[in-house]
Short mmCIF file of C-alpha atoms in Angstrom, two decimals:
data_model
loop_
_atom_site.label_atom_id
_atom_site.label_comp_id
_atom_site.label_asym_id
_atom_site.label_seq_id
_atom_site.Cartn_x
_atom_site.Cartn_y
_atom_site.Cartn_z
CA MET A 232 37.46 16.03 -34.79
CA GLN A 233 38.83 17.97 -31.85
CA PHE A 234 37.49 20.64 -29.50
CA GLU A 235 37.57 21.99 -25.95
CA ILE A 236 34.47 22.93 -24.02
CA SER A 237 33.43 23.65 -20.43
CA ARG A 238 31.39 21.03 -18.62
CA GLU A 239 28.58 23.52 -17.99
CA SER A 240 28.32 24.43 -21.69
CA LEU A 241 28.20 20.79 -22.80
CA ILE A 242 25.84 19.42 -20.15
CA LYS A 243 22.91 21.74 -21.06
CA PRO A 244 22.42 20.61 -24.68
CA LEU A 245 23.35 17.05 -23.67
CA GLN A 246 20.49 16.99 -21.14
CA LEU A 247 18.12 18.20 -23.87
CA VAL A 248 18.90 15.36 -26.26
CA THR A 249 19.46 12.40 -23.91
CA GLY A 250 15.85 12.59 -22.73
CA VAL A 251 14.67 11.26 -26.09
CA VAL A 252 17.27 8.47 -26.28
CA GLU A 253 15.80 5.12 -25.21
CA ARG A 254 17.90 2.88 -22.97
CA ARG A 255 17.02 -0.27 -24.89
CA GLN A 256 17.27 0.00 -28.65
CA THR A 257 17.00 -2.49 -31.50
CA LEU A 258 19.53 -0.37 -33.41
CA PRO A 259 22.73 0.18 -31.39
CA VAL A 260 23.32 3.59 -32.97
CA LEU A 261 20.03 4.87 -31.47
CA SER A 262 21.61 4.62 -28.02
CA ASN A 263 24.19 7.13 -29.19
CA VAL A 264 24.22 10.89 -29.54
CA LEU A 265 25.41 12.36 -32.85
CA LEU A 266 28.10 15.04 -32.42
CA VAL A 267 28.64 17.33 -35.41
CA LEU A 268 31.24 20.11 -35.19
CA LYS A 269 31.12 22.75 -37.89
CA LYS A 270 32.55 26.29 -37.87
CA GLY A 271 32.81 26.43 -34.07
CA ILE A 272 29.25 25.19 -33.43
CA LEU A 273 28.76 21.77 -31.85
CA SER A 274 25.40 20.13 -32.62
CA LEU A 275 24.20 17.21 -30.49
CA THR A 276 21.38 15.03 -31.87
CA GLY A 277 19.33 12.32 -30.18
CA THR A 278 16.44 10.38 -31.72
CA ASP A 279 14.20 7.34 -31.25
CA LEU A 280 12.95 7.54 -34.88
CA GLU A 281 9.71 9.18 -33.68
CA VAL A 282 11.16 12.26 -31.98
CA GLU A 283 14.44 14.02 -32.77
CA ILE A 284 16.11 16.76 -30.72
CA VAL A 285 19.13 18.80 -31.78
CA GLY A 286 20.93 20.96 -29.21
CA ARG A 287 23.60 23.52 -30.18
CA VAL A 288 26.52 25.13 -28.35
CA GLY A 289 29.65 27.09 -29.32
CA VAL A 290 33.16 25.67 -28.72
CA ASP A 291 36.67 27.13 -28.65
CA SER A 292 38.18 28.56 -31.84
CA LEU A 293 41.02 25.98 -32.01
CA SER A 294 38.66 23.18 -32.97
CA GLN A 295 38.69 20.71 -35.87
CA ASP A 296 35.41 19.98 -37.65
CA GLY A 297 34.04 16.44 -37.83
CA GLU A 298 31.14 14.17 -36.88
CA ILE A 299 30.84 10.98 -34.81
CA THR A 300 28.38 9.19 -32.53
CA VAL A 301 29.12 8.15 -28.94
CA PRO A 302 26.99 6.44 -26.20
CA ALA A 303 24.60 9.12 -24.94
CA ARG A 304 24.09 7.93 -21.35
CA LYS A 305 27.78 7.26 -20.75
CA LEU A 306 28.76 10.71 -22.04
CA MET A 307 26.07 12.24 -19.81
CA ASP A 308 27.25 10.29 -16.75
CA ILE A 309 30.87 11.33 -17.37
CA CYS A 310 29.87 15.01 -17.55
CA LYS A 311 27.78 14.71 -14.37
CA SER A 312 30.66 13.12 -12.47
CA LEU A 313 33.14 15.92 -13.22
CA PRO A 314 33.50 19.16 -11.22
CA GLU A 315 31.33 22.08 -12.36
CA SER A 316 34.39 24.14 -13.30
CA ALA A 317 35.86 21.35 -15.49
CA SER A 318 37.05 22.07 -19.01
CA LEU A 319 36.89 19.02 -21.30
CA LYS A 320 39.22 18.24 -24.17
CA PHE A 321 37.60 16.04 -26.77
CA GLU A 322 39.51 14.24 -29.57
CA ILE A 323 39.60 11.10 -31.69
CA ASP A 324 42.35 8.58 -30.99
CA ASP A 325 42.62 5.07 -32.48
CA ASN A 326 38.90 4.97 -33.45
CA LYS A 327 37.85 5.95 -29.93
CA ALA A 328 36.42 9.22 -28.63
CA VAL A 329 38.78 10.40 -25.90
CA ILE A 330 37.70 12.92 -23.24
CA ARG A 331 40.36 14.46 -21.01
CA PHE A 332 40.12 16.55 -17.88
CA GLY A 333 43.24 17.09 -15.78
CA ARG A 334 44.50 13.60 -14.98
CA SER A 335 41.18 11.98 -15.92
CA ARG A 336 40.85 10.21 -19.27
CA PHE A 337 37.76 8.51 -20.70
CA SER A 338 37.75 6.48 -23.91
CA LEU A 339 34.36 5.83 -25.55
CA THR A 340 33.48 3.54 -28.45
CA MET A 341 32.23 5.27 -31.57
CA LEU A 342 29.83 4.36 -34.35
CA PRO A 343 29.95 6.04 -37.78
CA ALA A 344 27.90 9.22 -38.14
CA ASN A 345 26.61 7.88 -41.48
CA ASP A 346 24.75 5.13 -39.58
CA PHE A 347 22.81 7.68 -37.53
CA PRO A 348 19.22 8.06 -38.80
CA SER A 349 17.75 11.50 -39.26
CA VAL A 350 14.10 12.47 -39.41
CA GLU A 351 13.39 13.34 -43.01
CA GLU A 352 13.34 17.06 -43.79
CA THR A 353 9.98 17.81 -45.37
CA ALA A 354 8.76 21.21 -46.44
CA GLY A 355 6.44 22.85 -43.96
CA THR A 356 2.92 23.71 -45.08
CA LEU A 357 2.32 26.07 -42.16
CA GLU A 358 4.63 28.22 -40.06
CA PHE A 359 4.19 30.62 -37.13
CA SER A 360 5.96 31.95 -34.04
CA ILE A 361 4.75 32.02 -30.43
CA LEU A 362 6.32 32.91 -27.08
CA GLN A 363 7.97 29.90 -25.44
CA ARG A 364 6.25 30.53 -22.10
CA THR A 365 2.83 30.76 -23.82
CA LEU A 366 3.26 27.46 -25.65
CA LYS A 367 4.67 25.78 -22.53
CA MET A 368 1.65 26.97 -20.50
CA MET A 369 -0.72 25.64 -23.19
CA LEU A 370 1.01 22.24 -23.17
CA ASP A 371 1.03 22.03 -19.37
CA ASN A 372 -2.65 23.00 -19.20
CA THR A 373 -3.76 20.25 -21.59
CA SER A 374 -1.24 17.40 -21.81
CA PHE A 375 -2.38 15.71 -18.56
CA ALA A 376 -5.63 14.70 -20.32
CA MET A 377 -3.87 12.70 -23.06
CA ALA A 378 -4.55 8.97 -23.13
CA GLN A 379 -1.80 6.45 -22.34
CA GLN A 380 -1.51 3.37 -24.54
CA ASP A 381 -5.16 3.57 -25.62
CA VAL A 382 -6.16 1.28 -28.50
CA ARG A 383 -7.65 4.43 -30.03
CA TYR A 384 -4.13 5.53 -30.97
CA TYR A 385 -5.27 9.03 -32.03
CA LEU A 386 -6.04 9.77 -28.34
CA ASN A 387 -2.40 9.04 -27.34
CA GLY A 388 -1.39 12.54 -28.33
CA LEU A 389 -2.40 16.19 -28.43
CA LEU A 390 -4.38 17.99 -31.12
CA PHE A 391 -2.85 21.17 -32.56
CA GLU A 392 -5.59 23.15 -34.33
CA VAL A 393 -4.25 26.12 -36.26
CA SER A 394 -6.32 28.85 -37.87
CA ALA A 395 -5.60 32.35 -39.20
CA ASP A 396 -6.02 34.00 -35.80
CA TYR A 397 -5.68 31.32 -33.12
CA LEU A 398 -3.82 28.22 -31.93
CA ARG A 399 -5.85 25.64 -30.01
CA LEU A 400 -4.55 22.58 -28.16
CA VAL A 401 -6.97 19.79 -27.20
CA ALA A 402 -6.38 16.52 -25.32
CA THR A 403 -8.82 13.82 -24.26
CA ASP A 404 -8.72 10.23 -23.07
CA GLY A 405 -12.44 9.65 -23.53
CA HIS A 406 -13.28 10.43 -19.89
CA ARG A 407 -12.12 14.04 -19.71
CA LEU A 408 -11.08 16.81 -22.06
CA ALA A 409 -8.72 19.78 -21.77
CA MET A 410 -8.69 22.66 -24.26
CA HIS A 411 -6.61 25.85 -24.39
CA THR A 412 -6.93 28.56 -27.06
CA GLU A 413 -4.59 31.50 -27.64
CA LYS A 414 -4.80 34.31 -30.18
CA VAL A 415 -1.96 33.92 -32.66
CA LYS A 416 -1.74 35.68 -36.03
CA ILE A 417 -0.88 33.08 -38.66
CA PRO A 418 -0.80 34.58 -42.17
CA ASN A 419 -2.51 32.65 -44.98
CA ALA A 420 -3.52 29.85 -42.63
CA SER A 421 -6.69 27.88 -43.21
CA LYS A 422 -8.03 25.66 -40.43
CA ASN A 423 -5.60 22.77 -40.00
CA GLN A 424 -5.45 19.93 -37.46
CA VAL A 425 -2.51 17.65 -36.60
CA ILE A 426 -1.97 15.18 -33.73
CA VAL A 427 1.42 15.21 -31.98
CA PRO A 428 2.23 11.93 -30.16
CA ARG A 429 2.44 11.78 -26.39
CA LYS A 430 6.23 11.40 -26.18
CA GLY A 431 6.74 14.37 -28.50
CA ILE A 432 4.49 16.55 -26.34
CA LEU A 433 6.28 15.61 -23.11
CA GLU A 434 9.70 16.28 -24.67
CA LEU A 435 8.65 19.61 -26.20
CA SER A 436 7.22 20.80 -22.89
CA ARG A 437 10.51 19.89 -21.20
CA LEU A 438 12.52 21.84 -23.79
CA LEU A 439 10.55 25.09 -23.66
CA SER A 440 11.52 27.78 -21.17
CA GLU A 441 9.43 30.22 -19.13
CA THR A 442 10.78 33.18 -21.13
CA ASP A 443 9.54 35.68 -23.71
CA ASP A 444 11.86 34.16 -26.31
CA GLU A 445 10.00 32.99 -29.38
CA VAL A 446 9.79 29.46 -30.74
CA ARG A 447 9.12 28.98 -34.45
CA ILE A 448 6.69 26.15 -35.22
CA VAL A 449 6.70 24.49 -38.63
CA ILE A 450 3.94 21.99 -39.44
CA GLY A 451 4.34 19.65 -42.41
CA THR A 452 2.33 16.73 -43.73
CA ASN A 453 4.13 14.17 -41.53
CA HIS A 454 6.11 16.21 -39.00
CA ILE A 455 6.00 19.12 -36.61
CA ARG A 456 9.19 21.05 -35.95
CA ALA A 457 10.06 23.63 -33.25
CA HIS A 458 13.08 25.91 -33.70
CA THR A 459 14.79 28.11 -31.10
CA GLN A 460 18.30 29.48 -30.83
CA ASN A 461 19.35 26.56 -28.63
CA PHE A 462 17.52 23.56 -30.05
CA THR A 463 15.53 22.08 -32.93
CA PHE A 464 12.77 19.62 -32.02
CA THR A 465 11.14 17.35 -34.60
CA SER A 466 8.34 14.85 -34.07
CA LYS A 467 6.40 12.61 -36.40
CA LEU A 468 2.63 13.16 -36.39
CA VAL A 469 -0.04 10.61 -35.51
CA ASP A 470 -1.83 9.48 -38.65
CA GLY A 471 -5.44 9.58 -37.54
CA LYS A 472 -8.53 11.75 -37.08
CA PHE A 473 -9.11 13.41 -33.71
CA PRO A 474 -12.66 13.26 -32.29
CA ASP A 475 -14.96 16.24 -32.84
CA TYR A 476 -14.23 17.94 -29.52
CA ASP A 477 -16.96 20.56 -30.03
CA ARG A 478 -19.62 17.85 -29.61
CA VAL A 479 -18.13 16.94 -26.22
CA LEU A 480 -18.30 20.47 -24.79
CA PRO A 481 -21.42 20.71 -22.58
CA LYS A 482 -23.89 23.32 -23.72
CA GLY A 483 -26.76 24.95 -21.88
CA GLY A 484 -25.60 24.20 -18.33
CA ASP A 485 -27.82 26.24 -15.98
CA LYS A 486 -26.27 25.35 -12.62
CA ILE A 487 -23.15 27.48 -12.04
CA LEU A 488 -21.05 26.92 -8.94
CA THR A 489 -18.08 29.12 -7.99
CA ALA A 490 -15.62 27.75 -5.45
CA SER A 491 -12.16 28.41 -4.07
CA ARG A 492 -9.81 26.26 -6.12
CA ASN A 493 -7.64 25.47 -3.12
CA ASP A 494 -10.54 24.63 -0.78
CA LEU A 495 -12.15 22.38 -3.37
CA ARG A 496 -8.90 20.62 -4.23
CA GLN A 497 -8.05 19.94 -0.57
CA ALA A 498 -11.55 18.64 0.15
CA LEU A 499 -11.37 16.29 -2.85
CA ASN A 500 -7.90 15.04 -1.88
CA ARG A 501 -8.94 14.32 1.71
CA THR A 502 -12.19 12.62 0.74
CA ALA A 503 -10.44 10.53 -1.91
CA ILE A 504 -8.45 8.75 0.82
CA LEU A 505 -11.49 6.62 1.60
CA SER A 506 -12.77 6.22 -1.96
CA ASN A 507 -12.78 2.90 -3.78
CA GLU A 508 -9.13 2.40 -4.83
CA LYS A 509 -10.15 0.91 -8.17
CA PHE A 510 -12.92 3.24 -9.33
CA ARG A 511 -11.99 6.40 -7.34
CA GLY A 512 -15.61 7.51 -7.22
CA ILE A 513 -16.85 10.46 -5.13
CA ARG A 514 -20.31 12.01 -4.77
CA LEU A 515 -20.93 15.77 -4.93
CA THR A 516 -24.16 17.10 -3.44
CA LEU A 517 -24.95 20.71 -4.31
CA THR A 518 -27.31 22.88 -2.22
CA ASP A 519 -27.59 26.64 -1.70
CA ASP A 520 -24.05 28.02 -1.12
CA GLU A 521 -22.84 24.60 0.04
CA LEU A 522 -21.08 21.62 -1.55
CA LYS A 523 -20.92 18.25 0.18
CA VAL A 524 -18.18 15.85 -0.98
CA GLN A 525 -18.60 12.17 0.01
CA ALA A 526 -16.71 8.93 -0.60
CA ASN A 527 -16.92 5.36 0.62
CA ASN A 528 -15.22 2.04 -0.10
CA PRO A 529 -15.94 -1.72 0.09
CA GLU A 530 -14.63 -1.79 3.69
CA GLN A 531 -17.66 0.37 4.66
CA GLU A 532 -15.41 3.34 5.44
CA GLU A 533 -16.75 6.80 4.67
CA ALA A 534 -15.46 10.36 4.28
CA GLU A 535 -17.46 13.59 4.10
CA GLU A 536 -16.45 17.22 3.61
CA ILE A 537 -18.63 20.31 3.36
CA ILE A 538 -17.28 23.53 1.85
CA ASN A 539 -18.85 26.93 1.25
CA VAL A 540 -19.41 27.85 -2.40
CA GLU A 541 -21.34 30.42 -4.41
CA TYR A 542 -24.44 28.70 -5.75
CA LYS A 543 -28.14 29.45 -6.01
CA GLY A 544 -30.39 26.91 -7.66
CA PRO A 545 -31.99 23.48 -7.35
CA ASN A 546 -30.24 20.72 -5.42
CA LEU A 547 -28.08 18.34 -7.46
CA GLU A 548 -26.26 15.08 -6.75
CA ILE A 549 -23.60 13.82 -9.17
CA GLY A 550 -20.67 11.36 -9.13
CA PHE A 551 -17.15 11.72 -10.58
CA ASN A 552 -13.79 10.01 -10.69
CA VAL A 553 -11.99 12.16 -8.14
CA SER A 554 -8.61 11.84 -9.91
CA TYR A 555 -9.97 13.61 -13.00
CA LEU A 556 -11.23 16.58 -10.96
CA VAL A 557 -7.99 16.84 -8.97
CA ASP A 558 -5.90 16.77 -12.17
CA VAL A 559 -7.84 19.75 -13.54
CA LEU A 560 -7.53 21.74 -10.30
CA GLY A 561 -3.80 20.95 -10.32
CA VAL A 562 -3.19 22.91 -13.54
CA VAL A 563 -5.63 25.76 -12.91
CA ALA A 564 -3.75 28.86 -11.76
CA THR A 565 -6.65 31.07 -10.62
CA ASP A 566 -7.86 31.36 -7.02
CA SER A 567 -11.42 30.37 -7.89
CA VAL A 568 -13.03 28.04 -10.41
CA GLN A 569 -16.45 27.77 -12.01
CA LEU A 570 -18.26 24.46 -12.42
CA VAL A 571 -21.13 24.52 -14.93
CA LEU A 572 -23.58 21.60 -14.59
CA SER A 573 -26.87 20.53 -16.17
CA ASP A 574 -27.97 17.34 -14.43
CA SER A 575 -26.56 14.22 -12.76
CA ASN A 576 -26.01 12.45 -16.12
CA SER A 577 -24.21 15.26 -17.96
CA SER A 578 -20.54 16.24 -18.03
CA VAL A 579 -19.29 19.18 -15.97
CA LEU A 580 -17.61 22.14 -17.66
CA ILE A 581 -14.81 23.60 -15.51
CA ARG A 582 -13.52 27.12 -16.17
CA PRO A 583 -10.70 28.82 -14.25
CA MET A 584 -12.58 32.13 -14.77
CA GLN A 585 -15.21 33.65 -17.05
CA ASP A 586 -12.94 34.59 -19.97
CA SER A 587 -10.26 31.94 -19.48
CA PRO A 588 -8.44 30.60 -22.57
CA ALA A 589 -8.61 27.12 -21.00
CA VAL A 590 -11.71 24.98 -20.37
CA TYR A 591 -12.05 21.45 -19.05
CA VAL A 592 -14.71 18.76 -19.32
CA VAL A 593 -15.10 15.76 -16.98
CA MET A 594 -17.68 13.04 -17.56
CA PRO A 595 -19.81 11.89 -14.62
CA MET A 596 -19.81 8.35 -13.27
CA ARG A 597 -22.59 6.26 -11.78
CA LEU A 598 -22.09 5.45 -8.10
#
């Protein structure tokens, strides 16, 4: 195996795949990146047995095909340490991978490519294409609501619901819910639900770009795969049943408040400074065209903010975990938001605007 490549060309796909490589592995080969050179295309693969990422880049024409594995982090650190204009010569010498640049020479240990595990290739039962920026926006708008290390393992991931004319992503940790729906034409698709694990979601969001380039999604019985020109992403699915999110969506809320997203977010952030550090509770008091935000803590300290809002209706007092509200306002892109409430014991439905593809639900808390 032998090839020459610029540092800039190599570092991009290398950054894609090293993100999935764990620093501490039970199998030594999982700390490595698999390099496969075939017909002038260099493929770099990293995996942790749950998620696999393959990045691709072209190399010079005077290359020799082959495949090996080398330590991922060390190769990444070598590339980072070299000048941006560097051109790297890569070859095998005495069972070591040798990288040369000018008078610099690095010799890395190798492990056989045959030892490198690959995520099994299963036939996809469903396939569709979507703009990268659209899917990235959907992931960013929902992934914050995923659970972390919850014993209800099916919450530690994101629901992909696919139908003939839409794609819907839903995340919940039991205290809040985020849902985003986009119209996507998917031929011959019946309603299908799969759960993608948390790590897979975070890696896929990192890989996608803010462009109009398409990404092809293939969903199988055990895996989800995303293909673009530059990478192939594969993740195992969570074997479990996602909660019926439709039952969680509040219905019949008659108290509708419209507020400036920025004003509300700043008021919540300031008030939260004096909230109970453990429970993060704040109280919202709603009167005509006015919202009072209050917090206190065990040290008898108090904070109060009053902001102008659009609201006509009966007075209402309700408590929330301030972090959940701030998280929602952090992903909303519109200037104003709508809060739909029923009473002090019911969840709030938050909409960026009337016809928004994204909606959010936050459960109340007793104060």
